[in-house]
Tab-separated table of N, CA and C in Angstrom:
chain	number	residue	atom	x	y	z
A	1	LEU	N	111.063	60.769	111.971
A	1	LEU	CA	109.796	60.464	111.327
A	1	LEU	C	109.815	61.036	109.923
A	2	GLN	N	109.596	60.204	108.946
A	2	GLN	CA	109.463	60.661	107.576
A	2	GLN	C	108.300	59.916	106.946
A	3	VAL	N	107.541	60.604	106.154
A	3	VAL	CA	106.426	59.990	105.458
A	3	VAL	C	106.896	59.721	104.040
A	4	ARG	N	107.187	58.445	103.782
A	4	ARG	CA	107.707	58.035	102.479
A	4	ARG	C	108.875	58.917	102.050
A	5	HIS	N	109.749	59.200	102.999
A	5	HIS	CA	110.944	60.005	102.758
A	5	HIS	C	110.605	61.410	102.251
A	6	ASP	N	109.465	61.909	102.652
A	6	ASP	CA	109.007	63.239	102.246
A	6	ASP	C	108.822	64.088	103.503
A	7	ARG	N	109.814	64.899	103.793
A	7	ARG	CA	109.795	65.697	105.017
A	7	ARG	C	108.610	66.671	105.051
A	8	ARG	N	108.256	67.246	103.931
A	8	ARG	CA	107.120	68.188	103.912
A	8	ARG	C	105.842	67.482	104.353
A	9	SER	N	105.630	66.263	103.866
A	9	SER	CA	104.441	65.504	104.271
A	9	SER	C	104.498	65.160	105.755
A	10	ALA	N	105.684	64.838	106.241
A	10	ALA	CA	105.839	64.541	107.665
A	10	ALA	C	105.484	65.766	108.501
A	11	ILE	N	105.941	66.918	108.070
A	11	ILE	CA	105.642	68.160	108.799
A	11	ILE	C	104.146	68.437	108.785
A	12	GLU	N	103.512	68.250	107.645
A	12	GLU	CA	102.059	68.476	107.558
A	12	GLU	C	101.312	67.526	108.489
A	13	LEU	N	101.730	66.269	108.510
A	13	LEU	CA	101.086	65.287	109.378
A	13	LEU	C	101.297	65.655	110.849
A	14	LEU	N	102.505	66.024	111.210
A	14	LEU	CA	102.790	66.399	112.594
A	14	LEU	C	102.069	67.681	112.997
A	15	GLU	N	101.946	68.623	112.084
A	15	GLU	CA	101.189	69.847	112.384
A	15	GLU	C	99.723	69.508	112.669
A	16	ALA	N	99.160	68.557	111.903
A	16	ALA	CA	97.782	68.117	112.154
A	16	ALA	C	97.685	67.438	113.518
A	17	MET	N	98.678	66.620	113.863
A	17	MET	CA	98.693	65.962	115.172
A	17	MET	C	98.849	66.991	116.291
A	18	TYR	N	99.608	68.024	116.026
A	18	TYR	CA	99.821	69.103	116.995
A	18	TYR	C	98.482	69.735	117.382
A	19	ILE	N	97.645	69.942	116.391
A	19	ILE	CA	96.312	70.514	116.641
A	19	ILE	C	95.418	69.490	117.335
A	20	GLU	N	95.489	68.246	116.877
A	20	GLU	CA	94.647	67.185	117.437
A	20	GLU	C	94.935	66.932	118.917
A	21	TYR	N	96.196	66.990	119.318
A	21	TYR	CA	96.578	66.691	120.694
A	21	TYR	C	96.639	67.921	121.589
A	22	GLU	N	96.006	68.973	121.183
A	22	GLU	CA	96.026	70.222	121.939
A	22	GLU	C	95.609	70.044	123.399
A	23	ASP	N	94.682	69.138	123.658
A	23	ASP	CA	94.180	68.914	125.017
A	23	ASP	C	94.847	67.728	125.723
A	24	ASP	N	95.883	67.183	125.132
A	24	ASP	CA	96.601	66.039	125.711
A	24	ASP	C	98.080	66.424	125.836
A	25	PRO	N	98.456	67.060	126.952
A	25	PRO	CA	99.802	67.628	127.077
A	25	PRO	C	100.945	66.633	126.885
A	26	VAL	N	100.788	65.402	127.355
A	26	VAL	CA	101.875	64.431	127.223
A	26	VAL	C	102.129	64.116	125.756
A	27	HIS	N	101.075	63.791	125.023
A	27	HIS	CA	101.238	63.495	123.599
A	27	HIS	C	101.633	64.738	122.807
A	28	LEU	N	101.076	65.881	123.190
A	28	LEU	CA	101.396	67.126	122.500
A	28	LEU	C	102.893	67.399	122.561
A	29	ARG	N	103.497	67.216	123.717
A	29	ARG	CA	104.935	67.483	123.865
A	29	ARG	C	105.771	66.524	123.031
A	30	GLU	N	105.336	65.275	122.928
A	30	GLU	CA	106.060	64.315	122.090
A	30	GLU	C	105.977	64.727	120.616
A	31	VAL	N	104.802	65.169	120.205
A	31	VAL	CA	104.625	65.627	118.824
A	31	VAL	C	105.484	66.872	118.582
A	32	GLU	N	105.534	67.760	119.568
A	32	GLU	CA	106.359	68.967	119.419
A	32	GLU	C	107.834	68.607	119.225
A	33	LEU	N	108.312	67.624	119.975
A	33	LEU	CA	109.712	67.202	119.794
A	33	LEU	C	109.961	66.714	118.367
A	34	LEU	N	109.090	65.856	117.893
A	34	LEU	CA	109.238	65.325	116.534
A	34	LEU	C	109.130	66.421	115.485
A	35	LEU	N	108.174	67.300	115.667
A	35	LEU	CA	107.966	68.386	114.717
A	35	LEU	C	109.161	69.338	114.719
A	36	ALA	N	109.664	69.656	115.883
A	36	ALA	CA	110.821	70.551	115.975
A	36	ALA	C	112.035	69.945	115.268
A	37	ARG	N	112.218	68.647	115.398
A	37	ARG	CA	113.345	67.991	114.717
A	37	ARG	C	113.207	68.087	113.200
A	38	GLN	N	111.986	67.945	112.738
A	38	GLN	CA	111.761	68.077	111.296
A	38	GLN	C	112.067	69.500	110.830
A	39	TYR	N	111.618	70.478	111.612
A	39	TYR	CA	111.902	71.876	111.253
A	39	TYR	C	113.403	72.156	111.292
A	40	ARG	N	114.097	71.587	112.271
A	40	ARG	CA	115.553	71.794	112.332
A	40	ARG	C	116.209	71.237	111.078
A	41	GLN	N	115.784	70.055	110.650
A	41	GLN	CA	116.367	69.461	109.454
A	41	GLN	C	116.030	70.265	108.197
A	42	GLU	N	114.944	70.994	108.248
A	42	GLU	CA	114.565	71.869	107.143
A	42	GLU	C	115.300	73.211	107.214
A	43	GLY	N	116.027	73.437	108.296
A	43	GLY	CA	116.732	74.706	108.468
A	43	GLY	C	115.853	75.808	109.038
A	44	LYS	N	114.691	75.438	109.550
A	44	LYS	CA	113.767	76.422	110.142
A	44	LYS	C	113.987	76.435	111.656
A	45	TYR	N	115.125	77.014	112.039
A	45	TYR	CA	115.568	76.961	113.425
A	45	TYR	C	114.673	77.741	114.376
A	46	GLU	N	114.114	78.848	113.924
A	46	GLU	CA	113.260	79.640	114.817
A	46	GLU	C	112.007	78.862	115.211
A	47	ARG	N	111.416	78.169	114.256
A	47	ARG	CA	110.225	77.368	114.556
A	47	ARG	C	110.585	76.208	115.488
A	48	ALA	N	111.705	75.561	115.220
A	48	ALA	CA	112.164	74.461	116.077
A	48	ALA	C	112.430	74.976	117.489
A	49	GLU	N	113.095	76.122	117.587
A	49	GLU	CA	113.395	76.703	118.894
A	49	GLU	C	112.120	77.043	119.655
A	50	PHE	N	111.137	77.569	118.961
A	50	PHE	CA	109.851	77.891	119.590
A	50	PHE	C	109.200	76.626	120.161
A	51	LEU	N	109.171	75.566	119.377
A	51	LEU	CA	108.535	74.320	119.823
A	51	LEU	C	109.286	73.702	120.992
A	52	TRP	N	110.606	73.630	120.895
A	52	TRP	CA	111.389	73.059	121.995
A	52	TRP	C	111.274	73.914	123.253
A	53	GLY	N	111.220	75.228	123.059
A	53	GLY	CA	111.058	76.117	124.208
A	53	GLY	C	109.761	75.835	124.954
A	54	GLY	N	108.698	75.563	124.220
A	54	GLY	CA	107.428	75.213	124.858
A	54	GLY	C	107.517	73.944	125.672
A	55	VAL	N	108.259	72.981	125.167
A	55	VAL	CA	108.427	71.711	125.888
A	55	VAL	C	109.225	71.945	127.171
A	56	THR	N	110.311	72.696	127.070
A	56	THR	CA	111.180	72.879	128.234
A	56	THR	C	110.492	73.643	129.359
A	57	GLU	N	109.562	74.507	129.004
A	57	GLU	CA	108.899	75.341	130.006
A	57	GLU	C	107.628	74.727	130.581
A	58	ASP	N	107.240	73.575	130.080
A	58	ASP	CA	106.010	72.938	130.524
A	58	ASP	C	106.282	72.021	131.717
A	59	PRO	N	105.854	72.411	132.921
A	59	PRO	CA	106.118	71.568	134.090
A	59	PRO	C	105.371	70.227	134.046
A	60	GLN	N	104.358	70.117	133.181
A	60	GLN	CA	103.621	68.858	133.061
A	60	GLN	C	104.287	67.878	132.092
A	61	ALA	N	105.215	68.376	131.301
A	61	ALA	CA	105.921	67.481	130.373
A	61	ALA	C	106.806	66.542	131.174
A	62	LEU	N	106.967	65.337	130.688
A	62	LEU	CA	107.823	64.363	131.355
A	62	LEU	C	109.252	64.900	131.436
A	63	PRO	N	109.940	64.646	132.540
A	63	PRO	CA	111.318	65.142	132.675
A	63	PRO	C	112.237	64.698	131.536
A	64	GLU	N	112.088	63.457	131.075
A	64	GLU	CA	112.928	62.961	129.983
A	64	GLU	C	112.642	63.746	128.694
A	65	THR	N	111.380	64.080	128.474
A	65	THR	CA	111.001	64.856	127.294
A	65	THR	C	111.574	66.262	127.394
A	66	ARG	N	111.460	66.870	128.563
A	66	ARG	CA	112.010	68.213	128.770
A	66	ARG	C	113.524	68.201	128.594
A	67	ALA	N	114.180	67.176	129.124
A	67	ALA	CA	115.640	67.089	129.008
A	67	ALA	C	116.064	66.978	127.549
A	68	GLN	N	115.354	66.164	126.781
A	68	GLN	CA	115.701	66.028	125.369
A	68	GLN	C	115.498	67.343	124.630
A	69	ALA	N	114.458	68.073	124.974
A	69	ALA	CA	114.227	69.374	124.348
A	69	ALA	C	115.357	70.346	124.712
A	70	HIS	N	115.816	70.307	125.957
A	70	HIS	CA	116.960	71.147	126.351
A	70	HIS	C	118.199	70.788	125.528
A	71	ARG	N	118.431	69.503	125.325
A	71	ARG	CA	119.584	69.070	124.529
A	71	ARG	C	119.465	69.545	123.084
A	72	ASP	N	118.267	69.428	122.535
A	72	ASP	CA	118.059	69.856	121.158
A	72	ASP	C	118.240	71.367	121.019
A	73	LEU	N	117.731	72.128	121.992
A	73	LEU	CA	117.937	73.575	121.982
A	73	LEU	C	119.423	73.906	122.063
A	74	ALA	N	120.124	73.231	122.947
A	74	ALA	CA	121.558	73.479	123.101
A	74	ALA	C	122.295	73.211	121.794
A	75	ASP	N	121.864	72.203	121.058
A	75	ASP	CA	122.491	71.883	119.772
A	75	ASP	C	122.334	73.046	118.793
A	76	ILE	N	121.133	73.621	118.744
A	76	ILE	CA	120.912	74.780	117.875
A	76	ILE	C	121.785	75.947	118.327
A	77	TYR	N	121.795	76.205	119.624
A	77	TYR	CA	122.604	77.314	120.142
A	77	TYR	C	124.082	77.115	119.828
A	78	LEU	N	124.551	75.894	119.964
A	78	LEU	CA	125.952	75.605	119.682
A	78	LEU	C	126.260	75.828	118.200
A	79	GLN	N	125.348	75.424	117.336
A	79	GLN	CA	125.536	75.650	115.899
A	79	GLN	C	125.614	77.140	115.584
A	80	ARG	N	124.865	77.941	116.332
A	80	ARG	CA	124.849	79.392	116.108
A	80	ARG	C	125.908	80.114	116.947
A	81	LEU	N	126.759	79.329	117.622
A	81	LEU	CA	127.834	79.860	118.459
A	81	LEU	C	127.308	80.703	119.617
A	82	GLU	N	126.125	80.351	120.098
A	82	GLU	CA	125.525	81.001	121.268
A	82	GLU	C	125.852	80.130	122.481
A	83	PHE	N	127.106	80.191	122.905
A	83	PHE	CA	127.623	79.282	123.917
A	83	PHE	C	126.948	79.445	125.273
A	84	GLU	N	126.680	80.679	125.656
A	84	GLU	CA	126.047	80.894	126.963
A	84	GLU	C	124.651	80.279	127.001
A	85	ARG	N	123.907	80.449	125.912
A	85	ARG	CA	122.560	79.871	125.862
A	85	ARG	C	122.614	78.343	125.851
A	86	ALA	N	123.594	77.785	125.152
A	86	ALA	CA	123.761	76.326	125.137
A	86	ALA	C	124.090	75.832	126.543
A	87	ASN	N	124.962	76.542	127.217
A	87	ASN	CA	125.339	76.189	128.583
A	87	ASN	C	124.121	76.228	129.503
A	88	GLU	N	123.300	77.271	129.381
A	88	GLU	CA	122.099	77.394	130.211
A	88	GLU	C	121.113	76.263	129.940
A	89	ALA	N	120.911	75.937	128.671
A	89	ALA	CA	119.974	74.866	128.320
A	89	ALA	C	120.430	73.532	128.918
A	90	LEU	N	121.712	73.253	128.818
A	90	LEU	CA	122.217	71.984	129.346
A	90	LEU	C	122.256	71.991	130.870
A	91	GLY	N	122.506	73.151	131.458
A	91	GLY	CA	122.426	73.256	132.914
A	91	GLY	C	121.018	72.955	133.394
A	92	SER	N	120.022	73.435	132.657
A	92	SER	CA	118.622	73.139	133.004
A	92	SER	C	118.326	71.662	132.846
A	93	CYS	N	118.896	71.052	131.831
A	93	CYS	CA	118.728	69.612	131.609
A	93	CYS	C	119.200	68.835	132.837
A	94	LEU	N	120.312	69.266	133.404
A	94	LEU	CA	120.906	68.541	134.530
A	94	LEU	C	120.154	68.728	135.836
A	95	THR	N	119.237	69.687	135.901
A	95	THR	CA	118.451	69.879	137.120
A	95	THR	C	117.255	68.937	137.179
A	96	LEU	N	116.962	68.278	136.072
A	96	LEU	CA	115.774	67.420	135.992
A	96	LEU	C	116.051	66.030	136.541
A	97	ASP	N	114.995	65.372	136.997
A	97	ASP	CA	115.080	63.999	137.480
A	97	ASP	C	114.988	63.073	136.274
A	98	ILE	N	116.156	62.725	135.709
A	98	ILE	CA	116.219	61.956	134.465
A	98	ILE	C	117.097	60.723	134.654
A	99	SER	N	117.046	59.844	133.687
A	99	SER	CA	117.841	58.613	133.738
A	99	SER	C	119.332	58.936	133.725
A	100	GLN	N	120.118	58.007	134.213
A	100	GLN	CA	121.573	58.178	134.219
A	100	GLN	C	122.114	58.310	132.792
A	101	THR	N	121.521	57.583	131.867
A	101	THR	CA	121.970	57.644	130.474
A	101	THR	C	121.743	59.031	129.894
A	102	LEU	N	120.557	59.578	130.107
A	102	LEU	CA	120.271	60.914	129.591
A	102	LEU	C	121.104	61.972	130.314
A	103	ARG	N	121.316	61.794	131.608
A	103	ARG	CA	122.177	62.709	132.369
A	103	ARG	C	123.591	62.680	131.784
A	104	ALA	N	124.077	61.487	131.453
A	104	ALA	CA	125.407	61.354	130.860
A	104	ALA	C	125.476	62.086	129.518
A	105	GLN	N	124.416	61.976	128.723
A	105	GLN	CA	124.395	62.664	127.434
A	105	GLN	C	124.405	64.183	127.624
A	106	CYS	N	123.671	64.671	128.614
A	106	CYS	CA	123.670	66.112	128.900
A	106	CYS	C	125.056	66.570	129.357
A	107	LEU	N	125.699	65.785	130.205
A	107	LEU	CA	127.050	66.125	130.662
A	107	LEU	C	128.036	66.138	129.495
A	108	TYR	N	127.917	65.166	128.608
A	108	TYR	CA	128.805	65.129	127.445
A	108	TYR	C	128.586	66.364	126.572
A	109	ASP	N	127.313	66.679	126.318
A	109	ASP	CA	127.002	67.867	125.509
A	109	ASP	C	127.574	69.123	126.152
A	110	LEU	N	127.439	69.228	127.475
A	110	LEU	CA	127.955	70.397	128.180
A	110	LEU	C	129.482	70.456	128.080
A	111	SER	N	130.126	69.315	128.144
A	111	SER	CA	131.588	69.309	127.992
A	111	SER	C	131.981	69.801	126.595
A	112	GLU	N	131.190	69.482	125.594
A	112	GLU	CA	131.466	69.969	124.233
A	112	GLU	C	131.338	71.484	124.155
A	113	VAL	N	130.369	72.047	124.859
A	113	VAL	CA	130.220	73.508	124.877
A	113	VAL	C	131.468	74.134	125.495
A	114	TYR	N	131.914	73.585	126.623
A	114	TYR	CA	133.118	74.110	127.261
A	114	TYR	C	134.343	73.946	126.361
A	115	MET	N	134.441	72.825	125.672
A	115	MET	CA	135.572	72.627	124.755
A	115	MET	C	135.540	73.651	123.625
A	116	ALA	N	134.344	73.955	123.142
A	116	ALA	CA	134.217	74.915	122.048
A	116	ALA	C	134.674	76.319	122.450
A	117	THR	N	134.615	76.594	123.748
A	117	THR	CA	135.038	77.910	124.231
A	117	THR	C	136.401	77.842	124.930
A	118	ASP	N	137.116	76.747	124.734
A	118	ASP	CA	138.450	76.538	125.319
A	118	ASP	C	138.463	76.629	126.838
A	119	GLU	N	137.366	76.240	127.458
A	119	GLU	CA	137.306	76.168	128.922
A	119	GLU	C	137.581	74.710	129.298
A	120	LEU	N	138.853	74.391	129.355
A	120	LEU	CA	139.261	72.994	129.493
A	120	LEU	C	138.934	72.394	130.856
A	121	GLU	N	139.129	73.145	131.921
A	121	GLU	CA	138.879	72.587	133.253
A	121	GLU	C	137.401	72.246	133.460
A	122	PRO	N	136.468	73.181	133.135
A	122	PRO	CA	135.048	72.793	133.260
A	122	PRO	C	134.664	71.630	132.337
A	123	ALA	N	135.268	71.579	131.157
A	123	ALA	CA	134.991	70.456	130.254
A	123	ALA	C	135.425	69.148	130.903
A	124	ALA	N	136.620	69.154	131.472
A	124	ALA	CA	137.123	67.953	132.141
A	124	ALA	C	136.245	67.581	133.332
A	125	ASP	N	135.779	68.591	134.074
A	125	ASP	CA	134.902	68.323	135.221
A	125	ASP	C	133.619	67.624	134.789
A	126	GLN	N	133.025	68.078	133.681
A	126	GLN	CA	131.787	67.457	133.192
A	126	GLN	C	132.051	66.011	132.778
A	127	LEU	N	133.176	65.790	132.123
A	127	LEU	CA	133.501	64.431	131.680
A	127	LEU	C	133.767	63.508	132.868
A	128	ARG	N	134.432	64.023	133.882
A	128	ARG	CA	134.665	63.207	135.085
A	128	ARG	C	133.341	62.881	135.784
A	129	ALA	N	132.440	63.865	135.832
A	129	ALA	CA	131.119	63.621	136.434
A	129	ALA	C	130.364	62.558	135.640
A	130	LEU	N	130.459	62.627	134.326
A	130	LEU	CA	129.818	61.633	133.457
A	130	LEU	C	130.392	60.247	133.751
A	131	LEU	N	131.693	60.149	133.829
A	131	LEU	CA	132.335	58.847	134.026
A	131	LEU	C	132.071	58.277	135.410
A	132	ALA	N	131.658	59.116	136.351
A	132	ALA	CA	131.324	58.643	137.699
A	132	ALA	C	129.916	58.056	137.776
A	133	LEU	N	129.106	58.282	136.745
A	133	LEU	CA	127.740	57.763	136.735
A	133	LEU	C	127.725	56.262	136.471
A	134	LYS	N	126.652	55.625	136.933
A	134	LYS	CA	126.426	54.212	136.616
A	134	LYS	C	125.639	54.140	135.308
A	135	ASP	N	125.705	53.018	134.664
A	135	ASP	CA	124.892	52.736	133.479
A	135	ASP	C	125.133	53.702	132.319
A	136	VAL	N	126.374	54.115	132.113
A	136	VAL	CA	126.704	54.930	130.944
A	136	VAL	C	126.933	53.965	129.781
A	137	PRO	N	126.272	54.188	128.656
A	137	PRO	CA	126.482	53.293	127.509
A	137	PRO	C	127.970	53.230	127.140
A	138	ASP	N	128.420	52.058	126.739
A	138	ASP	CA	129.840	51.857	126.450
A	138	ASP	C	130.381	52.850	125.429
A	139	ASP	N	129.634	53.094	124.364
A	139	ASP	CA	130.144	54.008	123.336
A	139	ASP	C	130.334	55.425	123.889
A	140	LEU	N	129.411	55.877	124.728
A	140	LEU	CA	129.541	57.205	125.327
A	140	LEU	C	130.672	57.217	126.360
A	141	ARG	N	130.820	56.142	127.111
A	141	ARG	CA	131.907	56.057	128.090
A	141	ARG	C	133.258	56.135	127.389
A	142	LEU	N	133.433	55.372	126.318
A	142	LEU	CA	134.698	55.375	125.584
A	142	LEU	C	134.976	56.740	124.960
A	143	LEU	N	133.974	57.317	124.352
A	143	LEU	CA	134.130	58.638	123.748
A	143	LEU	C	134.482	59.681	124.802
A	144	SER	N	133.881	59.557	125.980
A	144	SER	CA	134.150	60.501	127.071
A	144	SER	C	135.573	60.360	127.598
A	145	ILE	N	136.042	59.138	127.712
A	145	ILE	CA	137.431	58.924	128.145
A	145	ILE	C	138.388	59.502	127.114
A	146	PHE	N	138.090	59.276	125.839
A	146	PHE	CA	138.934	59.832	124.774
A	146	PHE	C	138.943	61.357	124.848
A	147	MET	N	137.774	61.959	125.014
A	147	MET	CA	137.693	63.417	125.077
A	147	MET	C	138.387	63.945	126.333
A	148	LEU	N	138.249	63.252	127.445
A	148	LEU	CA	138.930	63.659	128.670
A	148	LEU	C	140.448	63.569	128.483
A	149	ALA	N	140.907	62.506	127.841
A	149	ALA	CA	142.343	62.369	127.573
A	149	ALA	C	142.832	63.526	126.710
A	150	ASP	N	142.070	63.864	125.698
A	150	ASP	CA	142.437	64.987	124.836
A	150	ASP	C	142.469	66.294	125.637
A	151	THR	N	141.505	66.454	126.516
A	151	THR	CA	141.423	67.669	127.327
A	151	THR	C	142.624	67.787	128.265
A	152	VAL	N	142.950	66.725	128.962
A	152	VAL	CA	144.081	66.804	129.894
A	152	VAL	C	145.404	66.915	129.137
A	153	GLU	N	145.449	66.369	127.939
A	153	GLU	CA	146.643	66.550	127.109
A	153	GLU	C	146.815	68.027	126.756
A	154	GLN	N	145.712	68.694	126.404
A	154	GLN	CA	145.778	70.126	126.104
A	154	GLN	C	146.171	70.952	127.328
A	155	GLN	N	145.920	70.401	128.516
A	155	GLN	CA	146.308	71.066	129.759
A	155	GLN	C	147.746	70.692	130.153
A	156	ASN	N	148.432	69.989	129.262
A	156	ASN	CA	149.823	69.580	129.451
A	156	ASN	C	150.029	68.584	130.583
A	157	ASP	N	148.986	67.829	130.913
A	157	ASP	CA	149.151	66.749	131.885
A	157	ASP	C	149.336	65.462	131.083
A	158	LEU	N	150.522	65.326	130.520
A	158	LEU	CA	150.783	64.221	129.600
A	158	LEU	C	150.715	62.839	130.248
A	159	PRO	N	151.190	62.656	131.478
A	159	PRO	CA	151.050	61.323	132.085
A	159	PRO	C	149.578	60.914	132.262
A	160	ALA	N	148.732	61.854	132.688
A	160	ALA	CA	147.307	61.536	132.851
A	160	ALA	C	146.660	61.245	131.500
A	161	ALA	N	147.017	62.036	130.493
A	161	ALA	CA	146.473	61.817	129.152
A	161	ALA	C	146.876	60.443	128.630
A	162	LYS	N	148.157	60.109	128.815
A	162	LYS	CA	148.637	58.809	128.333
A	162	LYS	C	147.902	57.667	129.034
A	163	ALA	N	147.712	57.795	130.343
A	163	ALA	CA	147.010	56.748	131.095
A	163	ALA	C	145.575	56.583	130.594
A	164	LEU	N	144.925	57.689	130.315
A	164	LEU	CA	143.545	57.620	129.804
A	164	LEU	C	143.513	56.991	128.411
A	165	PHE	N	144.396	57.431	127.531
A	165	PHE	CA	144.443	56.843	126.191
A	165	PHE	C	144.742	55.345	126.273
A	166	GLU	N	145.681	54.962	127.124
A	166	GLU	CA	146.030	53.550	127.285
A	166	GLU	C	144.849	52.732	127.812
A	167	SER	N	144.021	53.355	128.655
A	167	SER	CA	142.892	52.623	129.257
A	167	SER	C	141.841	52.199	128.233
A	168	ILE	N	141.832	52.851	127.083
A	168	ILE	CA	140.830	52.521	126.061
A	168	ILE	C	141.469	52.005	124.766
A	169	ARG	N	142.757	51.771	124.813
A	169	ARG	CA	143.493	51.400	123.602
A	169	ARG	C	142.883	50.214	122.873
A	170	THR	N	142.452	49.199	123.606
A	170	THR	CA	141.914	48.000	122.941
A	170	THR	C	140.436	48.117	122.593
A	171	GLU	N	139.772	49.134	123.129
A	171	GLU	CA	138.322	49.263	122.913
A	171	GLU	C	137.936	50.365	121.933
A	172	TYR	N	138.713	51.460	121.931
A	172	TYR	CA	138.352	52.616	121.111
A	172	TYR	C	138.927	52.455	119.709
A	173	PRO	N	138.141	52.695	118.681
A	173	PRO	CA	138.584	52.404	117.307
A	173	PRO	C	139.749	53.265	116.815
A	174	ASN	N	140.003	54.422	117.389
A	174	ASN	CA	141.100	55.275	116.913
A	174	ASN	C	142.362	54.959	117.658
């Protein structure tokens, strides 16, 4: 959300909506997500973290909204190299009753956290779980196969890596 490409105006508008929707939890949580994203883009991570934290802890918030807030929090934690907190946020995301697509995105994000800490086996496990889901968007499926191939290659399972790379050779742009 940008107001005439002016992030400050967007933040002011969202802050006003935040106050206006104080008694409407569903809309309030949606506004908090948008507002937190604006603060993150402004580099105001503490404010974004506070807003997303409120969404994740609200049992009345829609599960999809809570899951997205967990993903956004994990992104901040990963940027700050707070791997354990990122792992916890994404683990919480996976406990929610969410769509297969969003579950796949949470699994992919979690695999990235494991890759960042050189935990190759858990990363591969998350990617395999993602690939076992139905209705995974093609771009995420291809990226996951590529990442899984890279992971198993790093584990020196070259035949498995080659088979995975070959399976996407005609579809993946690299």
